[in-house]
Amino acid sequence: MWPLPKPAPGPQPPDGAVVSVRLPFSFRFQHPAQVVVAGFGLVIAAGTLLLTLPVATASGEPAGWMAALFTSTSAVCVTGLAVVDTETHWSAFGEVVIAGLVQVGGLGIMTLATLFTLLVSGRLGLRARIAAQAETKALSMGDVRRVVRKVVLFSLLCESVAAAVLAARFLIGYGEPFGRALYLGAFHAVSAFNNAGFALWPDSLVRFVADPWICLTVAFACIVGGLGFPVVFELARAWRRPRTWSVLTRITLGTSLALLLLGTGVFLATEWSNPGTLGRLDDPGKVLAAFFTAVMPRSAGFNTLDITQLYPSSWLATDLLMFIGGGSAGTAGGIKVTTIGLLAFVVWAEMRGESRVNVGRRRLPDTTQRQAVTITTLGVALVGLATYLLLALTPHGLDVVLFEVISAFGTAGMTTGITASLGTAGHLLLVVLMFIGRIGPLTLGSALALNTRARHYELPEERVIVG
């Protein structure tokens, strides 16, 4: 117990008076990003405790702490990597816990906390508004209440539609009992929309590689969830007036479409004759499988092709897609398509010798450009460091280790099959990567920086040779 400070000399309060004592320490959040980090950490801890309960496993034996921690982190961070088979290791209770953690992680801790505050009190304080804004990426604090309501309602609507389609397909096409079909549809709809990648089959969705009802429903749920809520809301409001779209929407849609088309083309060209992947399918099946494989690295994590059978060139293409990820303020991970899109405009402006970076009829502020460079640099540095450490800790080669690291950082959840064999140290490293990848390198850095300093002077400028 901390000793109480001695009373200062001088007149003392009368007996029975209430004395206010300042403890030798105080803890409070000084930055909204710290609330986001702490919120995700608490939910991961709670999920770990629930998954260690005997009722959470199919065998009735308590799960190991490492398996529980890894699974909880993977679920909350909507990654999908697993050290144990989801269907055979966890009970129905454990699977429901995982789905709940995925839902909480997808919507965001602060989004749910804001909703609960609104339901209980009907009003929102300034500190809670700022914290919610940090998670929902709302463009102004006045939009937070409206955004939170829309986020939750839109998420539930999309998940319900996807669950209904999947459940009907499982019921009619595969003869599953009604209750089982409904459960499978709901679980995979939540996992797909939140870009989590958890599946209730050991081979993910490989058995449905030629089923357009399953593949397209899951793919479009992943795409919608990964676009980002601000983009989706703007499209719903002004989809007939593309000229009025914001820079965020234009960059997100343009870059996402380009990556989908490019990824589909690359996988078709590379894997067309591979007997272990596309080679065994007919032409429509090849296009469907290539499209699905191009969507999933963008943080979704499902797979209809055996990842271990892909050519190394396809692994490299998957690495790049996983690192980029999806849209800002969505359920996808990675450094975000907006970051890559902004950097492309920066490079284009620099090559043309322009002093300002313009997108359409708008000029990008210098702070936005610095944020894009910072996020990309931190991401590359983190992936490089983690790859080196995992190579030193495990006997696996560079290609599979790099794939695993980028999958964890980009919260993609795809694996070449080495996750379970990485050992405790490797699993802890992936846990850290998934956590950082979900909350974002810049958010974590802001949370650790307790104070911001304002510079009241400028230093003389000096040109440096670059390149």
XYZ file of C-alpha atoms in Angstrom:
467
model
C 0.000 0.000 0.000
C 1.253 3.466 -0.829
C 2.139 5.497 2.306
C 0.075 8.623 2.713
C 1.997 11.876 2.705
C 2.693 13.494 6.053
C 0.541 16.527 6.902
C 2.153 19.846 6.164
C 3.094 22.022 9.145
C 0.582 24.636 10.134
C -3.082 24.645 11.147
C -4.685 21.212 10.823
C -8.344 20.542 9.896
C -10.695 19.793 12.755
C -11.533 16.204 13.663
C -14.149 14.633 11.395
C -13.410 16.942 8.456
C -12.998 15.390 5.011
C -9.390 15.611 3.885
C -8.452 15.427 0.199
C -5.248 13.452 -0.292
C -3.299 13.455 -3.574
C -1.808 10.050 -4.269
C 1.825 9.922 -5.413
C 0.652 8.790 -8.851
C -2.242 9.492 -11.144
C -3.283 7.827 -14.378
C -5.454 9.262 -17.034
C -5.552 9.199 -20.788
C -4.042 12.284 -22.336
C -4.690 11.382 -25.976
C -7.746 9.781 -27.635
C -5.526 7.197 -29.306
C -4.578 5.900 -25.867
C -8.218 5.092 -25.201
C -8.374 3.095 -28.441
C -5.221 1.141 -27.551
C -6.410 0.457 -24.000
C -9.884 -0.528 -25.200
C -8.577 -3.102 -27.653
C -6.184 -4.429 -25.034
C -8.955 -4.900 -22.465
C -11.215 -6.703 -24.922
C -8.354 -9.017 -25.935
C -7.736 -9.791 -22.260
C -11.429 -10.488 -21.666
C -11.579 -12.734 -24.729
C -8.507 -14.625 -23.554
C -10.136 -15.314 -20.191
C -13.354 -16.537 -21.829
C -11.481 -18.844 -24.201
C -9.530 -20.412 -21.328
C -12.765 -21.624 -19.745
C -13.349 -25.389 -20.085
C -16.734 -24.751 -21.717
C -14.983 -22.957 -24.599
C -13.254 -26.100 -25.923
C -14.783 -29.131 -27.594
C -12.855 -31.489 -25.293
C -13.969 -29.743 -22.106
C -10.345 -29.202 -21.083
C -9.107 -25.632 -20.511
C -7.289 -24.236 -23.513
C -3.686 -23.198 -23.129
C -3.093 -19.533 -22.441
C -1.107 -19.093 -25.645
C -3.855 -20.561 -27.830
C -6.466 -18.444 -26.049
C -4.402 -15.250 -26.267
C -3.523 -15.800 -29.918
C -7.105 -16.615 -30.911
C -8.523 -13.680 -28.940
C -6.033 -11.252 -30.487
C -6.664 -12.643 -33.957
C -10.422 -12.269 -33.486
C -10.424 -8.770 -31.975
C -7.882 -7.594 -34.545
C -10.033 -9.253 -37.275
C -7.067 -11.186 -38.619
C -8.046 -14.843 -38.864
C -4.705 -16.496 -38.120
C -5.084 -19.491 -35.804
C -2.811 -21.880 -33.954
C -5.628 -24.436 -33.510
C -8.415 -25.542 -35.815
C -11.465 -23.385 -35.111
C -14.073 -26.061 -35.807
C -12.547 -29.018 -33.944
C -10.803 -27.277 -31.047
C -13.457 -24.825 -29.891
C -16.969 -25.647 -28.724
C -20.099 -23.814 -29.840
C -19.563 -21.456 -26.889
C -15.988 -20.826 -27.990
C -17.068 -20.164 -31.568
C -19.710 -17.704 -30.381
C -17.072 -15.948 -28.282
C -14.815 -15.716 -31.334
C -17.642 -14.314 -33.457
C -18.441 -11.789 -30.728
C -14.807 -10.695 -30.524
C -14.723 -10.320 -34.303
C -17.845 -8.157 -34.186
C -16.427 -5.959 -31.434
C -13.093 -5.633 -33.191
C -14.700 -4.842 -36.518
C -16.949 -2.104 -35.276
C -14.284 -0.721 -33.014
C -14.140 -0.464 -29.273
C -14.860 3.228 -29.268
C -17.793 2.876 -31.659
C -19.508 0.413 -29.335
C -18.632 2.446 -26.259
C -20.130 5.541 -27.886
C -23.313 3.653 -28.742
C -23.687 2.389 -25.180
C -23.193 5.916 -23.859
C -25.915 7.213 -26.154
C -28.302 4.450 -25.143
C -27.785 4.986 -21.423
C -27.573 8.762 -21.135
C -28.778 10.058 -24.474
C -25.890 12.471 -24.646
C -22.184 12.426 -25.337
C -19.422 14.247 -23.539
C -16.595 16.058 -25.323
C -13.904 13.575 -24.218
C -15.998 10.618 -25.379
C -16.691 12.384 -28.663
C -12.991 12.910 -29.310
C -12.232 9.288 -28.443
C -14.997 8.030 -30.710
C -13.790 10.280 -33.494
C -10.326 8.757 -33.226
C -11.780 5.278 -33.846
C -14.528 6.023 -36.387
C -12.372 8.453 -38.411
C -15.264 10.920 -38.484
C -14.334 14.122 -40.272
C -15.785 16.367 -37.550
C -16.832 15.813 -33.953
C -20.332 16.995 -34.715
C -20.751 13.960 -36.996
C -19.795 11.355 -34.383
C -23.261 10.579 -32.994
C -24.767 10.256 -36.451
C -21.811 8.250 -37.749
C -21.892 5.771 -34.873
C -25.575 5.039 -35.391
C -25.079 4.581 -39.122
C -22.021 2.374 -38.649
C -23.832 -0.027 -36.356
C -27.054 -0.162 -38.379
C -25.221 -0.521 -41.684
C -22.985 -3.273 -40.305
C -25.900 -5.259 -38.942
C -27.835 -4.829 -42.182
C -24.965 -6.050 -44.366
C -24.255 -8.976 -42.063
C -27.939 -9.934 -42.025
C -28.186 -9.930 -45.823
C -24.991 -11.962 -46.196
C -26.096 -14.378 -43.465
C -29.458 -14.918 -45.161
C -27.876 -15.694 -48.541
C -25.272 -18.028 -47.056
C -27.781 -19.792 -44.821
C -30.140 -20.362 -47.761
C -27.280 -21.782 -49.812
C -26.139 -24.107 -47.046
C -29.728 -25.220 -46.483
C -30.762 -25.754 -50.116
C -27.480 -26.517 -51.843
C -25.733 -28.622 -49.209
C -28.590 -30.128 -47.217
C -27.579 -28.644 -43.872
C -30.278 -28.679 -41.163
C -32.040 -25.348 -40.733
C -30.405 -24.500 -37.410
C -26.944 -25.482 -38.606
C -27.361 -23.575 -41.895
C -28.454 -20.459 -40.014
C -25.487 -20.760 -37.635
C -22.991 -21.240 -40.492
C -24.479 -18.306 -42.387
C -24.389 -15.952 -39.411
C -20.854 -16.912 -38.344
C -19.325 -16.522 -41.792
C -21.282 -13.346 -42.542
C -19.863 -11.697 -39.416
C -16.405 -13.013 -40.235
C -16.616 -11.829 -43.862
C -18.013 -8.344 -43.330
C -15.476 -7.672 -40.592
C -12.668 -9.038 -42.782
C -11.738 -11.563 -40.106
C -11.280 -14.715 -42.182
C -12.355 -17.221 -39.529
C -14.031 -20.273 -41.107
C -15.560 -23.375 -39.587
C -13.781 -25.765 -41.936
C -10.100 -26.782 -41.713
C -9.505 -25.846 -45.374
C -11.265 -22.473 -45.050
C -13.555 -22.264 -48.122
C -11.596 -24.495 -50.502
C -14.530 -26.910 -50.816
C -16.648 -24.044 -52.214
C -14.111 -22.894 -54.825
C -16.596 -23.296 -57.723
C -19.704 -22.116 -55.854
C -20.513 -18.529 -56.908
C -23.236 -18.152 -54.255
C -20.770 -18.733 -51.421
C -17.706 -17.105 -52.986
C -19.344 -13.942 -54.329
C -21.401 -13.369 -51.168
C -18.321 -13.652 -48.972
C -16.212 -11.586 -51.390
C -18.699 -8.712 -51.674
C -19.237 -8.681 -47.896
C -15.472 -8.350 -47.474
C -15.271 -5.594 -50.085
C -18.107 -3.547 -48.581
C -16.735 -3.902 -45.061
C -13.227 -3.032 -46.221
C -14.111 0.098 -48.210
C -14.561 2.193 -45.084
C -17.708 3.654 -43.589
C -17.178 7.262 -44.774
C -16.843 6.046 -48.367
C -19.892 3.790 -48.158
C -22.023 6.555 -46.651
C -20.962 9.034 -49.302
C -21.718 6.553 -52.070
C -25.152 5.893 -50.604
C -25.818 9.612 -50.482
C -24.360 10.737 -53.830
C -23.801 7.647 -55.991
C -25.427 9.399 -58.961
C -23.139 12.438 -58.683
C -19.545 11.191 -58.935
C -18.298 14.709 -59.603
C -19.256 15.646 -56.062
C -17.336 12.768 -54.463
C -14.649 13.670 -51.976
C -10.959 12.979 -52.539
C -11.168 10.142 -50.005
C -13.922 8.381 -51.938
C -12.254 8.872 -55.309
C -8.887 7.559 -54.141
C -10.404 4.635 -52.233
C -12.617 3.483 -55.092
C -10.021 4.057 -57.803
C -7.199 2.316 -55.981
C -9.416 -0.552 -54.789
C -10.751 -1.203 -58.280
C -7.257 -1.061 -59.762
C -5.931 -3.530 -57.189
C -8.858 -5.919 -57.714
C -8.416 -5.928 -61.488
C -4.644 -6.139 -61.295
C -4.734 -8.893 -58.677
C -7.261 -10.946 -60.633
C -5.183 -10.612 -63.790
C -1.959 -11.546 -62.026
C -3.437 -14.673 -60.422
C -5.063 -15.726 -63.700
C -1.831 -15.314 -65.630
C 0.360 -16.945 -62.995
C -1.809 -19.820 -61.789
C -3.774 -20.673 -64.953
C -1.963 -23.961 -65.568
C -0.978 -24.743 -61.976
C -2.521 -28.187 -61.269
C -2.589 -27.440 -57.540
C -4.697 -24.282 -57.900
C -6.483 -23.001 -61.027
C -5.372 -25.752 -63.375
C -8.019 -28.191 -62.157
C -10.952 -25.790 -62.728
C -12.918 -24.883 -65.850
C -12.595 -21.386 -67.309
C -15.475 -19.746 -65.352
C -14.205 -21.429 -62.198
C -10.722 -20.058 -62.823
C -12.028 -16.500 -63.142
C -14.129 -16.863 -59.991
C -11.247 -18.346 -57.989
C -8.788 -15.705 -59.242
C -11.188 -12.891 -58.346
C -11.797 -14.369 -54.892
C -8.046 -14.793 -54.366
C -7.483 -11.148 -55.360
C -10.104 -9.938 -52.858
C -9.000 -11.964 -49.854
C -5.443 -10.601 -49.322
C -6.979 -7.150 -48.840
C -7.389 -8.227 -45.180
C -10.267 -10.712 -45.606
C -8.305 -13.920 -44.978
C -10.500 -16.625 -46.522
C -9.128 -18.814 -49.279
C -10.631 -21.132 -51.899
C -7.229 -22.173 -53.249
C -4.571 -24.040 -51.316
C -2.105 -21.293 -50.380
C 0.748 -23.785 -50.097
C 0.292 -24.721 -53.766
C 0.618 -21.175 -55.104
C 3.730 -20.288 -57.066
C 6.277 -18.026 -55.273
C 5.384 -15.206 -57.676
C 1.775 -15.432 -56.486
C 2.987 -15.348 -52.896
C 4.798 -12.093 -53.672
C 1.685 -10.584 -55.258
C -0.300 -11.668 -52.196
C 2.315 -10.067 -49.926
C 1.885 -6.727 -51.670
C -1.912 -6.878 -51.525
C -1.877 -7.839 -47.834
C 0.495 -4.990 -47.006
C -1.726 -2.431 -48.764
C -4.988 -3.681 -47.240
C -8.348 -1.943 -47.590
C -9.953 1.434 -47.061
C -9.588 3.806 -44.138
C -12.153 3.585 -41.315
C -13.245 0.162 -42.517
C -12.779 -3.318 -41.152
C -9.741 -4.084 -43.305
C -6.128 -3.762 -42.185
C -2.874 -2.886 -43.938
C -1.505 0.572 -44.526
C -4.740 1.325 -46.478
C -5.423 1.972 -50.137
C -5.752 5.693 -49.448
C -2.151 5.755 -48.256
C -0.911 4.105 -51.446
C -3.144 6.321 -53.568
C -1.883 9.480 -51.888
C 1.733 8.387 -52.308
C 1.095 7.763 -55.996
C -0.133 11.351 -56.412
C 2.860 12.628 -54.442
C 5.273 10.735 -56.704
C 3.444 11.939 -59.809
C 3.588 15.567 -58.665
C 7.294 15.263 -57.840
C 8.080 13.722 -61.232
C 6.279 16.583 -62.933
C 8.147 19.144 -60.849
C 5.010 20.546 -59.233
C 5.310 22.194 -55.833
C 1.817 21.143 -54.743
C 0.018 17.819 -54.833
C -3.411 18.077 -56.397
C -6.142 15.450 -56.697
C -8.806 16.571 -59.119
C -9.755 20.088 -58.060
C -8.436 19.737 -54.528
C -4.973 20.284 -53.047
C -3.609 17.790 -50.539
C -2.307 19.424 -47.344
C 1.304 18.781 -46.347
C 0.202 17.076 -43.116
C -1.710 14.420 -45.049
C 1.309 13.724 -47.215
C 3.539 13.354 -44.159
C 1.049 10.982 -42.555
C 1.047 8.770 -45.663
C 4.837 8.676 -45.729
C 5.002 7.997 -41.980
C 2.514 5.128 -42.061
C 4.252 3.476 -45.004
C 7.712 3.886 -43.520
C 6.654 2.541 -40.131
C 4.912 -0.383 -41.812
C 7.960 -1.316 -43.890
C 10.244 -0.988 -40.875
C 7.984 -3.086 -38.665
C 7.606 -5.834 -41.269
C 11.359 -5.890 -41.848
C 12.169 -6.122 -38.139
C 9.547 -8.789 -37.470
C 10.708 -10.848 -40.445
C 14.289 -10.775 -39.169
C 13.218 -11.823 -35.675
C 10.976 -14.640 -36.929
C 13.751 -15.928 -39.187
C 16.044 -16.017 -36.170
C 13.451 -17.772 -34.006
C 12.252 -20.422 -36.478
C 13.816 -22.739 -39.083
C 11.491 -21.575 -41.871
C 12.592 -19.845 -45.064
C 12.299 -16.191 -46.004
C 9.346 -16.532 -48.380
C 6.989 -18.231 -45.910
C 8.137 -16.110 -42.956
C 7.637 -12.860 -44.872
C 4.186 -14.081 -45.932
C 3.249 -14.837 -42.316
C 4.560 -11.508 -41.002
C 2.767 -9.395 -43.604
C -0.407 -11.418 -43.059
C -0.291 -10.638 -39.335
C 0.589 -6.960 -39.801
C -2.048 -6.483 -42.505
C -4.582 -8.471 -40.409
C -5.140 -10.581 -43.518
C -5.149 -13.975 -41.818
C -3.746 -15.906 -44.770
C -1.022 -18.467 -44.084
C 1.222 -20.951 -45.821
C 0.595 -23.387 -42.974
C 3.415 -22.544 -40.563
C 1.418 -20.620 -37.932
C 1.036 -23.483 -35.481
C 4.747 -24.419 -35.680
C 6.240 -21.021 -34.816
C 6.588 -21.677 -31.074
C 5.668 -19.456 -28.153
C 8.110 -16.669 -29.043
C 6.905 -16.619 -32.653
C 3.271 -16.598 -31.583
C 3.860 -13.683 -29.224
C 5.567 -11.793 -32.040
C 2.556 -12.345 -34.282
C 0.237 -11.234 -31.458
C 2.117 -7.932 -31.268
C 2.020 -7.560 -35.050
C -1.727 -8.201 -35.213
C -2.355 -5.699 -32.433
C -0.260 -2.994 -34.072
C -1.706 -3.781 -37.482
C -5.274 -3.356 -36.209
C -4.900 -0.096 -34.347
C -2.420 1.306 -36.834
C 1.240 2.261 -36.440
C 0.417 5.957 -36.357
C -2.309 5.470 -33.717
C 0.050 3.502 -31.517
C 2.759 6.110 -31.899
C 0.303 8.865 -30.996
C -0.846 6.927 -27.945
C 2.731 6.581 -26.704
C 3.463 10.267 -27.210
C 1.897 11.880 -24.159
C 2.653 15.435 -25.149
C 2.710 17.354 -28.402
C 5.154 20.189 -28.751
C 4.496 23.317 -30.712
C 7.596 24.812 -32.339
C 7.585 28.599 -32.059
C 10.510 29.161 -34.399
C 11.832 27.978 -37.761
C 15.401 26.895 -38.492
C 17.331 27.926 -41.600
C 16.612 25.739 -44.623
C 19.304 23.584 -46.199
C 18.924 21.399 -49.303
C 20.059 17.773 -49.059
C 21.008 15.539 -51.981
C 18.437 12.773 -52.353
C 19.021 9.668 -54.469
